[in-house]
Coordinates of C-alpha atoms in Angstrom, one line a residue:
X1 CA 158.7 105.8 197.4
X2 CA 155.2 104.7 197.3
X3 CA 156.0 101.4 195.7
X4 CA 159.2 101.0 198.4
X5 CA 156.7 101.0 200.8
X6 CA 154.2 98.4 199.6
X7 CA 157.0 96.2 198.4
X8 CA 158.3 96.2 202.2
X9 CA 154.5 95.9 203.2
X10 CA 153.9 92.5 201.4
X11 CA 157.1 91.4 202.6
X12 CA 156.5 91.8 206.4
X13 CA 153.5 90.5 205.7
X14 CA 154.8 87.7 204.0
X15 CA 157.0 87.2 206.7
X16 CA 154.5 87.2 209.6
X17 CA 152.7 84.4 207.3
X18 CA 155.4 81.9 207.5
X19 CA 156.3 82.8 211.3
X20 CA 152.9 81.8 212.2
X21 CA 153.5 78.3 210.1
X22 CA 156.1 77.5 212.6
X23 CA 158.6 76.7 209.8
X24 CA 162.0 78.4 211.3
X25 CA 163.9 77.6 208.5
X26 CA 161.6 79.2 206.4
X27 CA 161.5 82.3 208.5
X28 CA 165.3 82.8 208.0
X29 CA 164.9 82.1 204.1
X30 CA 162.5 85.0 204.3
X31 CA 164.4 87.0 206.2
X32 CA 167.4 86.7 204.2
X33 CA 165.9 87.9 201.3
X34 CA 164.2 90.7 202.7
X35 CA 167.9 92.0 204.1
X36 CA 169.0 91.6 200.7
X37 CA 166.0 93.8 199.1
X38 CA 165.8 96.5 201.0
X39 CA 169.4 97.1 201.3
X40 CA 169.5 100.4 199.5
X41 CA 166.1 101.8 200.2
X42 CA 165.9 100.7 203.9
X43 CA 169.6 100.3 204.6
X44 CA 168.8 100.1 209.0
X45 CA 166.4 97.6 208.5
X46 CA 168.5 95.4 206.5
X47 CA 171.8 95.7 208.6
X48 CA 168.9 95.1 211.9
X49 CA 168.2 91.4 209.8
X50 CA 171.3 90.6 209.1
X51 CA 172.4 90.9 212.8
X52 CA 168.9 89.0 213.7
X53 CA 170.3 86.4 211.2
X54 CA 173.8 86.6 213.1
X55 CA 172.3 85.7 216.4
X56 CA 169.7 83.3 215.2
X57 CA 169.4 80.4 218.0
X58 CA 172.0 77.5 218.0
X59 CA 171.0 74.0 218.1
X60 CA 172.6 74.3 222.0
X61 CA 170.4 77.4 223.0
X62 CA 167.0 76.7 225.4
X63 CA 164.6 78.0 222.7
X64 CA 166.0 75.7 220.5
X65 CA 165.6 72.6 222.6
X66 CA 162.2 73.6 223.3
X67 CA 161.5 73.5 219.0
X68 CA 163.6 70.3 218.7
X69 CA 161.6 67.6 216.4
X70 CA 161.4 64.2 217.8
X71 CA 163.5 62.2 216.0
X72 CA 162.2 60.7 212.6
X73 CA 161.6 56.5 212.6
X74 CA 160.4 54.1 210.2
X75 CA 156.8 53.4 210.8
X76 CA 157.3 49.5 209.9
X77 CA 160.4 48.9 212.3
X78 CA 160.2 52.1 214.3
X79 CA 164.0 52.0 213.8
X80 CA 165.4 55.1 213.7
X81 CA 166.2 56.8 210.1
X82 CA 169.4 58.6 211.6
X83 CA 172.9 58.4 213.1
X84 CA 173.8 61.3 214.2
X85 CA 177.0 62.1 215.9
X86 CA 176.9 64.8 218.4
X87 CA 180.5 65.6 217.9
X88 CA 182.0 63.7 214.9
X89 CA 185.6 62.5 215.4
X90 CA 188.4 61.1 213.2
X91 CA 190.8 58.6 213.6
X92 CA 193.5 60.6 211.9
X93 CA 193.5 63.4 209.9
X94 CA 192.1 63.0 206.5
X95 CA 194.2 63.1 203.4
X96 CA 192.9 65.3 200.8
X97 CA 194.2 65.6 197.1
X98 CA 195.0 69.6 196.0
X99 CA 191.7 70.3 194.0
X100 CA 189.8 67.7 196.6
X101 CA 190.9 69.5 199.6
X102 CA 190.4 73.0 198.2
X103 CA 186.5 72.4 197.5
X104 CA 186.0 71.1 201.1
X105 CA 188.0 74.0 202.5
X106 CA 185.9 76.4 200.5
X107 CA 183.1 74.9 202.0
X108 CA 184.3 76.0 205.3
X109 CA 185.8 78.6 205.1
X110 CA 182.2 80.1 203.7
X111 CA 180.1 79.0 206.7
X112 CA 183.2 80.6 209.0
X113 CA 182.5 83.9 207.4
X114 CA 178.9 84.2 207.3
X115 CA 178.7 87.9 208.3
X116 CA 180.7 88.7 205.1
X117 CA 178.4 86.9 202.7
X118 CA 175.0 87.9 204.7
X119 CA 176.8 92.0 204.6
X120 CA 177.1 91.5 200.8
X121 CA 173.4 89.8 200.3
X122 CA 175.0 86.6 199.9
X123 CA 174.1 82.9 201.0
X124 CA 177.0 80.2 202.1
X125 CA 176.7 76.7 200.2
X126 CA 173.8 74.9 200.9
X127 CA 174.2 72.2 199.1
X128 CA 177.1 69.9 197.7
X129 CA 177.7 66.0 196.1
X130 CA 180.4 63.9 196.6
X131 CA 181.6 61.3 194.1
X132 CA 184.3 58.6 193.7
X133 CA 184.0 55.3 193.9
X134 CA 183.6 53.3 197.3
X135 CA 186.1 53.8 200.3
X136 CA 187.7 57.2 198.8
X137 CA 187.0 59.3 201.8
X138 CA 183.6 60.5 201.2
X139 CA 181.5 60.2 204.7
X140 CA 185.3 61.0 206.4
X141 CA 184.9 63.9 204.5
X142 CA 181.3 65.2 205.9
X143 CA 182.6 64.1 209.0
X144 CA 185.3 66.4 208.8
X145 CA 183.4 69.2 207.4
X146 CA 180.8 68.6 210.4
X147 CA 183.9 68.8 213.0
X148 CA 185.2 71.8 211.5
X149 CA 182.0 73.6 211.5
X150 CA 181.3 72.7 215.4
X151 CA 177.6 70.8 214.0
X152 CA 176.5 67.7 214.7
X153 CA 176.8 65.3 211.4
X154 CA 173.6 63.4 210.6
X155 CA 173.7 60.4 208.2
X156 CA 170.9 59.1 206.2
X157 CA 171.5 56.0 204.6
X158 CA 169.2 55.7 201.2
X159 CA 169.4 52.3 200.7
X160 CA 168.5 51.7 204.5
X161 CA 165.3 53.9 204.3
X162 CA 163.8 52.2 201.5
X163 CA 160.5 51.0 203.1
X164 CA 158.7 47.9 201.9
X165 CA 155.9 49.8 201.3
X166 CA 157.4 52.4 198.8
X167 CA 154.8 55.1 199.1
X168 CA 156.1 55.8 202.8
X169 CA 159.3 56.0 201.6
X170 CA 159.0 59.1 200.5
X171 CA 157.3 60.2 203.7
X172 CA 160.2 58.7 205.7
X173 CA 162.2 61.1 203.7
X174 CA 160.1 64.3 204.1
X175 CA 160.6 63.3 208.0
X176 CA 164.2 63.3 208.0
X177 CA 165.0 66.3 205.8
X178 CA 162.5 68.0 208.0
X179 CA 164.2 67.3 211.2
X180 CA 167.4 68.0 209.7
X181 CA 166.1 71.7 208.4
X182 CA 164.7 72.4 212.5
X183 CA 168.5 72.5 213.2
X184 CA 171.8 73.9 212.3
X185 CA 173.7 70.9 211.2
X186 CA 175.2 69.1 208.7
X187 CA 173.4 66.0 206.9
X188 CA 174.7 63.5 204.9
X189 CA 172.2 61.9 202.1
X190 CA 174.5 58.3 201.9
X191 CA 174.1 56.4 198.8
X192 CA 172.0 59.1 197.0
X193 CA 171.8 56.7 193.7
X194 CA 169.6 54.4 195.8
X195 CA 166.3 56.5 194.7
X196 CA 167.8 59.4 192.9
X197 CA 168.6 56.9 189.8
X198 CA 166.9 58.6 186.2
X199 CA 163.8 59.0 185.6
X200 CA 163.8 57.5 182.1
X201 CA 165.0 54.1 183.9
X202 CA 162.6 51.8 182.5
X203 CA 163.4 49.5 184.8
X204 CA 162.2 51.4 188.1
X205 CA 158.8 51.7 189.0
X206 CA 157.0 54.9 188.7
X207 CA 157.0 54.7 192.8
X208 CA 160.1 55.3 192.8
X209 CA 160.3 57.8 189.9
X210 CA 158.4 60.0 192.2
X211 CA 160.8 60.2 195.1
X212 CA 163.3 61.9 192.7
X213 CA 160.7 64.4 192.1
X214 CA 160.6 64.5 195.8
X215 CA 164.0 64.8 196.3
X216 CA 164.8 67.5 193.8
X217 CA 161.9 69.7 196.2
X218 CA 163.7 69.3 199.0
X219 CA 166.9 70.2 198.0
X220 CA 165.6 73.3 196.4
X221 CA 163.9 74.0 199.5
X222 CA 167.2 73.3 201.9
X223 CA 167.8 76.5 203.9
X224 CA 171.1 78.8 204.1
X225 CA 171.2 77.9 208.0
X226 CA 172.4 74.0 207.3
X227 CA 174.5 72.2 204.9
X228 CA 173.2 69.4 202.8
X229 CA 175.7 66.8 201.8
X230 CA 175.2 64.2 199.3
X231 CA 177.5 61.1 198.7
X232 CA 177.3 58.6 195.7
X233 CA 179.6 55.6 194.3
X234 CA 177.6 55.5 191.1
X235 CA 177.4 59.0 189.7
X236 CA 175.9 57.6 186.2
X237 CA 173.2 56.8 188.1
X238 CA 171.7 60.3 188.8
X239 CA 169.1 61.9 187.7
X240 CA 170.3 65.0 185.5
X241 CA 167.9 67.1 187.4
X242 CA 169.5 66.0 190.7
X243 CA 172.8 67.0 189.3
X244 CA 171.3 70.9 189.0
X245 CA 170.4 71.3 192.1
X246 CA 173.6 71.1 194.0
X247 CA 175.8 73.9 194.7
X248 CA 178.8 72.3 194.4
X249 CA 179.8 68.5 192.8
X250 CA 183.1 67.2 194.7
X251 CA 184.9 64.5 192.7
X252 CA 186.8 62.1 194.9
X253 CA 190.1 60.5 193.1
X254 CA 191.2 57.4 193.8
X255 CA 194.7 58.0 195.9
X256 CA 198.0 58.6 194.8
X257 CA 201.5 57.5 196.0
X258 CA 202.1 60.6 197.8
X259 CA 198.5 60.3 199.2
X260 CA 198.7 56.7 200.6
X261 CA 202.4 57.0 202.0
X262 CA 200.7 60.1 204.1
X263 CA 198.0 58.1 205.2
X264 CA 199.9 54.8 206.2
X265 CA 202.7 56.8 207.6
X266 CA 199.4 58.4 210.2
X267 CA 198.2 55.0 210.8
X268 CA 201.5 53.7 211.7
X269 CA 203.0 56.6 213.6
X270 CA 201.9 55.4 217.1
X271 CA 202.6 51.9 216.4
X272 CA 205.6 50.9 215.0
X273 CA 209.5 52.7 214.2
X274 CA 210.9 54.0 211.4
X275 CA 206.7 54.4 210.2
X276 CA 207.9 56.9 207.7
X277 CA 210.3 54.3 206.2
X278 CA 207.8 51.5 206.4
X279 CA 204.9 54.0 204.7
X280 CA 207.0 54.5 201.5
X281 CA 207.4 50.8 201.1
X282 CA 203.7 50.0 201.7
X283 CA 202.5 52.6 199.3
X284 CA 203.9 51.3 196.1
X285 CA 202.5 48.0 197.6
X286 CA 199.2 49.4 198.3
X287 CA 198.9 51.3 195.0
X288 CA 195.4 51.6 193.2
X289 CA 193.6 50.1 196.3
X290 CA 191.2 52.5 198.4
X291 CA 191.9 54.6 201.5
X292 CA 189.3 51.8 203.1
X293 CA 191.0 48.7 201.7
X294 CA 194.5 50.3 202.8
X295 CA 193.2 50.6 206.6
X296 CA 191.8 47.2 206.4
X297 CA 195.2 45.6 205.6
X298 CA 196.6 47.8 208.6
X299 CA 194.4 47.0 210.7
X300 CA 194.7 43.2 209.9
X301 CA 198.4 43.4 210.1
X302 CA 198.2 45.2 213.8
X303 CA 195.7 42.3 214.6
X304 CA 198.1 39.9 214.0
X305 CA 201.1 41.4 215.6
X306 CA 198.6 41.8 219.0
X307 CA 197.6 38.3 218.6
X308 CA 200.9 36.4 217.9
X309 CA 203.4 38.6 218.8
X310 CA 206.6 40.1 217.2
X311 CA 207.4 43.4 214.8
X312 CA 204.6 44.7 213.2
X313 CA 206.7 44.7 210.0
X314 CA 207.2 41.3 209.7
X315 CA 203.1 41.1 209.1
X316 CA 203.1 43.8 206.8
X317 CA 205.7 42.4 204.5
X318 CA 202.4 39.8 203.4
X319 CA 200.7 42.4 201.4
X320 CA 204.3 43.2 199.4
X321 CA 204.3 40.8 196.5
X322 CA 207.7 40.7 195.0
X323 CA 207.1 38.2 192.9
X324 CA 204.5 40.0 190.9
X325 CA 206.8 43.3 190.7
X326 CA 209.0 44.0 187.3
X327 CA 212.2 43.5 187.6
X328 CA 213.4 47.5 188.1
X329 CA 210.9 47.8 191.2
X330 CA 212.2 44.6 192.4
X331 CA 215.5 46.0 192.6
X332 CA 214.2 49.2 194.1
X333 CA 212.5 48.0 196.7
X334 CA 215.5 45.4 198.0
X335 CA 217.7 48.4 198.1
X336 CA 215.5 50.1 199.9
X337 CA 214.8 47.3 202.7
X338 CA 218.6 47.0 202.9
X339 CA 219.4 50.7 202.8
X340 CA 217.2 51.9 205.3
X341 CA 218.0 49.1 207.4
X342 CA 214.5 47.8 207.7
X343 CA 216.0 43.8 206.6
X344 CA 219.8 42.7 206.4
X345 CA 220.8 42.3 202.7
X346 CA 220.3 38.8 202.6
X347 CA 216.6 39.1 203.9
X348 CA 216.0 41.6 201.4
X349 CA 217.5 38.9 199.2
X350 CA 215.5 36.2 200.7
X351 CA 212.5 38.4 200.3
X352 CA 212.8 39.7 197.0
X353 CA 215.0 37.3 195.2
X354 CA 216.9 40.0 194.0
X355 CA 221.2 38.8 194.3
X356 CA 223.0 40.5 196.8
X357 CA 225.5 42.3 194.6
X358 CA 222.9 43.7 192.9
X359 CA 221.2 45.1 196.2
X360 CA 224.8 46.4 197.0
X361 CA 225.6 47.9 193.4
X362 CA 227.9 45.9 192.5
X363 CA 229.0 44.9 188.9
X364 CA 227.6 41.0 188.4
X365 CA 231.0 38.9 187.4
X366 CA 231.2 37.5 184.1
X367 CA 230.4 33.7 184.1
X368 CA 232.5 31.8 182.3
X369 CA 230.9 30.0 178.6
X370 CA 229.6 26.4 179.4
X371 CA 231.8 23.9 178.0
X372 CA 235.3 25.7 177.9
X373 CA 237.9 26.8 179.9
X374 CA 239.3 30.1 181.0
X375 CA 242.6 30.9 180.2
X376 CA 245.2 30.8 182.7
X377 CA 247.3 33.9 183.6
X378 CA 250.3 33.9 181.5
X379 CA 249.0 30.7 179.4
X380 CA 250.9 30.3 175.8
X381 CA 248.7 31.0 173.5
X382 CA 248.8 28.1 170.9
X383 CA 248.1 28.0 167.0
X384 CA 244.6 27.1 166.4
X385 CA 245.5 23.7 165.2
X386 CA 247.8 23.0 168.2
X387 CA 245.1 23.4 170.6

């Protein structure tokens, strides 16, 4: 019982160490672990922390305005190192692939229940990397993570907060990830291989060898109370170390067919009939190109159907290249023009060069041999020699 009680002493102590520091995200940290400790032996205190925990200030309550950092700048430009979006929005809803979806959601759904984990000495995710290469859905994913949560998203772009002097580059990232930790919110580390490349790169300067070391202290340090996000397009890149000290690494695929018809048919919806038709056309167009690339084409195509007029199809049709198609998917995608009624059979014919029998199914007729005639109905047939 004895050494209950001086274990609990050092920890209160401990505790009223760090609350003096002014570090709140430390308190919590501290906190945590003391529920988590004294569970069995002190089982009132640590259901009293867990609800402290559970009623911890929110970024919109008056004593946290009071704590609020001021908000980190570069000391060269005095730009501002952030964007942060209050309340994040989306265009559409995302598309997510199964396995790609269920991580995210998992992510979610573990911040939702946070009086389950905290009961059962448990911490969400604190930390997680997303990877793919560029225009997959990466920041729409924070973004969407942020909205579902109810926090503001904050964005740090990597290769943006490279000063020119490099030694206050890693004080220009101390500032951030301090602001970010003051508050419950989600950031977004954007183009993490910008500094986080390996530290048997040869080719990088010892500057900048130390800013991974850097990094690698933060993230261990990142408390339960926000959710670190960490986005790369050149996962090779890393540091191995960096790769440890994530909770969770989010691959994101390049889409599928079933993926991009979903997302052009949500673009198109509110802009044009038969979108669903239209979408499965596009997407075996659109095939092995980016969610970011595929909105750029729609958005060019609705530019030009603003600017000069007429069906929004007929613009779209330019990034369908018939010519280029095997000869099957030719025929596939004539027949489907004409059958859903999005061209007449001879635009589809016009279009694809495929012959209007064919888009009809009909038999081709036999052509007759160059050079001979066809014989007659009821035409005596002579002796060879007699011909």
């Amino acid at each position: 019982m004895a050494v209950v009680a001086s274990k609990l002493e050092k920890d209160i102590l401990n505790l009223a160490r760090i609350a003096l520091s002014g570090r709140t995200q430390d308190v919590m940290q501290m906190v945590h672990r003391m529920a988590k400790a004294h569970r069995e032996n002190a089982p009132e205190l640590a259901t009293g922390l867990v609800d402290l925990m559970r009623e911890a200030p929110t970024r919109a309550s008056p004593l946290r305005r009071q704590t609020e950092a001021v908000l980190p700048t570069d000391a060269d430009t005095r730009f501002s190192l952030l964007r942060i979006e209050e309340t994040p929005t989306l265009d559409h809803e995302p598309i997510f692939a199964a396995e790609l979806g269920k991580s995210l959601y998992r992510i979610v759904e573990e911040r939702t229940h946070l009086e389950a984990l905290l009961t059962a000495g448990l911490e969400p995710t604190r930390s997680a990397i997303f990877t793919g290469p560029p225009g997959v859905g990466k920041t729409m994913a924070a973004r969407w993570v942020a909205r579902s949560l109810n926090r503001p998203l904050l964005i740090l772009d990597l290769a943006a907060v490279m000063s020119s002097y490099l030694g206050r580059t890693g004080t220009n990232l101390r500032h951030v990830l301090d602001y970010a930790k003051s508050m419950q919110c989600v950031l977004l580390l954007d183009e993490l291989d910008a500094i986080a490349k390996r530290r048997d790169d040869r080719s990088e300067v010892g500057e900048l060898k130390r800013l991974v070391t850097v990094l690698i202290q933060e993230i261990d340090d990142w408390p339960a109370t926000g959710l670190l996000l960490a986005a790369t397009n050149h996962s090779e890149l890393l540091d191995p170390a960096i790769w440890r000290r994530f909770d969770h690494a989010v691959e994101f695929p390049m889409p599928d067919l079933q993926a991009i018809k979903a997302f052009v048919k949500a673009a198109l919806t509110s802009h044009m009939e038969k979108s669903d038709e239209w979408a499965g056309i596009m997407a075996g167009a659109m095939l092995g190109k980016s969610f970011s690339d595929i909105d750029r084409d729609l958005k060019s195509a609705r530019r030009l159907a603003a600017i000069h007029g007429g069906d929004l199809a007929t613009y779209l049709k330019d990034f369908i290249r018939p010519d280029q198609m095997p000869k099957p998917e030719r025929i596939t995608l004539a027949r489907t023009l004409a059958g859903e009624k999005l061209m007449s059979q001879r635009a589809a014919h016009e279009f694809t060069g495929v012959a209007r029998e064919t888009i009809r199914g009909e038999p081709s007729k036999p052509r007759a041999k160059p050079g001979r005639k066809r014989k007659q109905d009821g035409e005596a047939q002579l002796p060879f020699g007699q011909r």
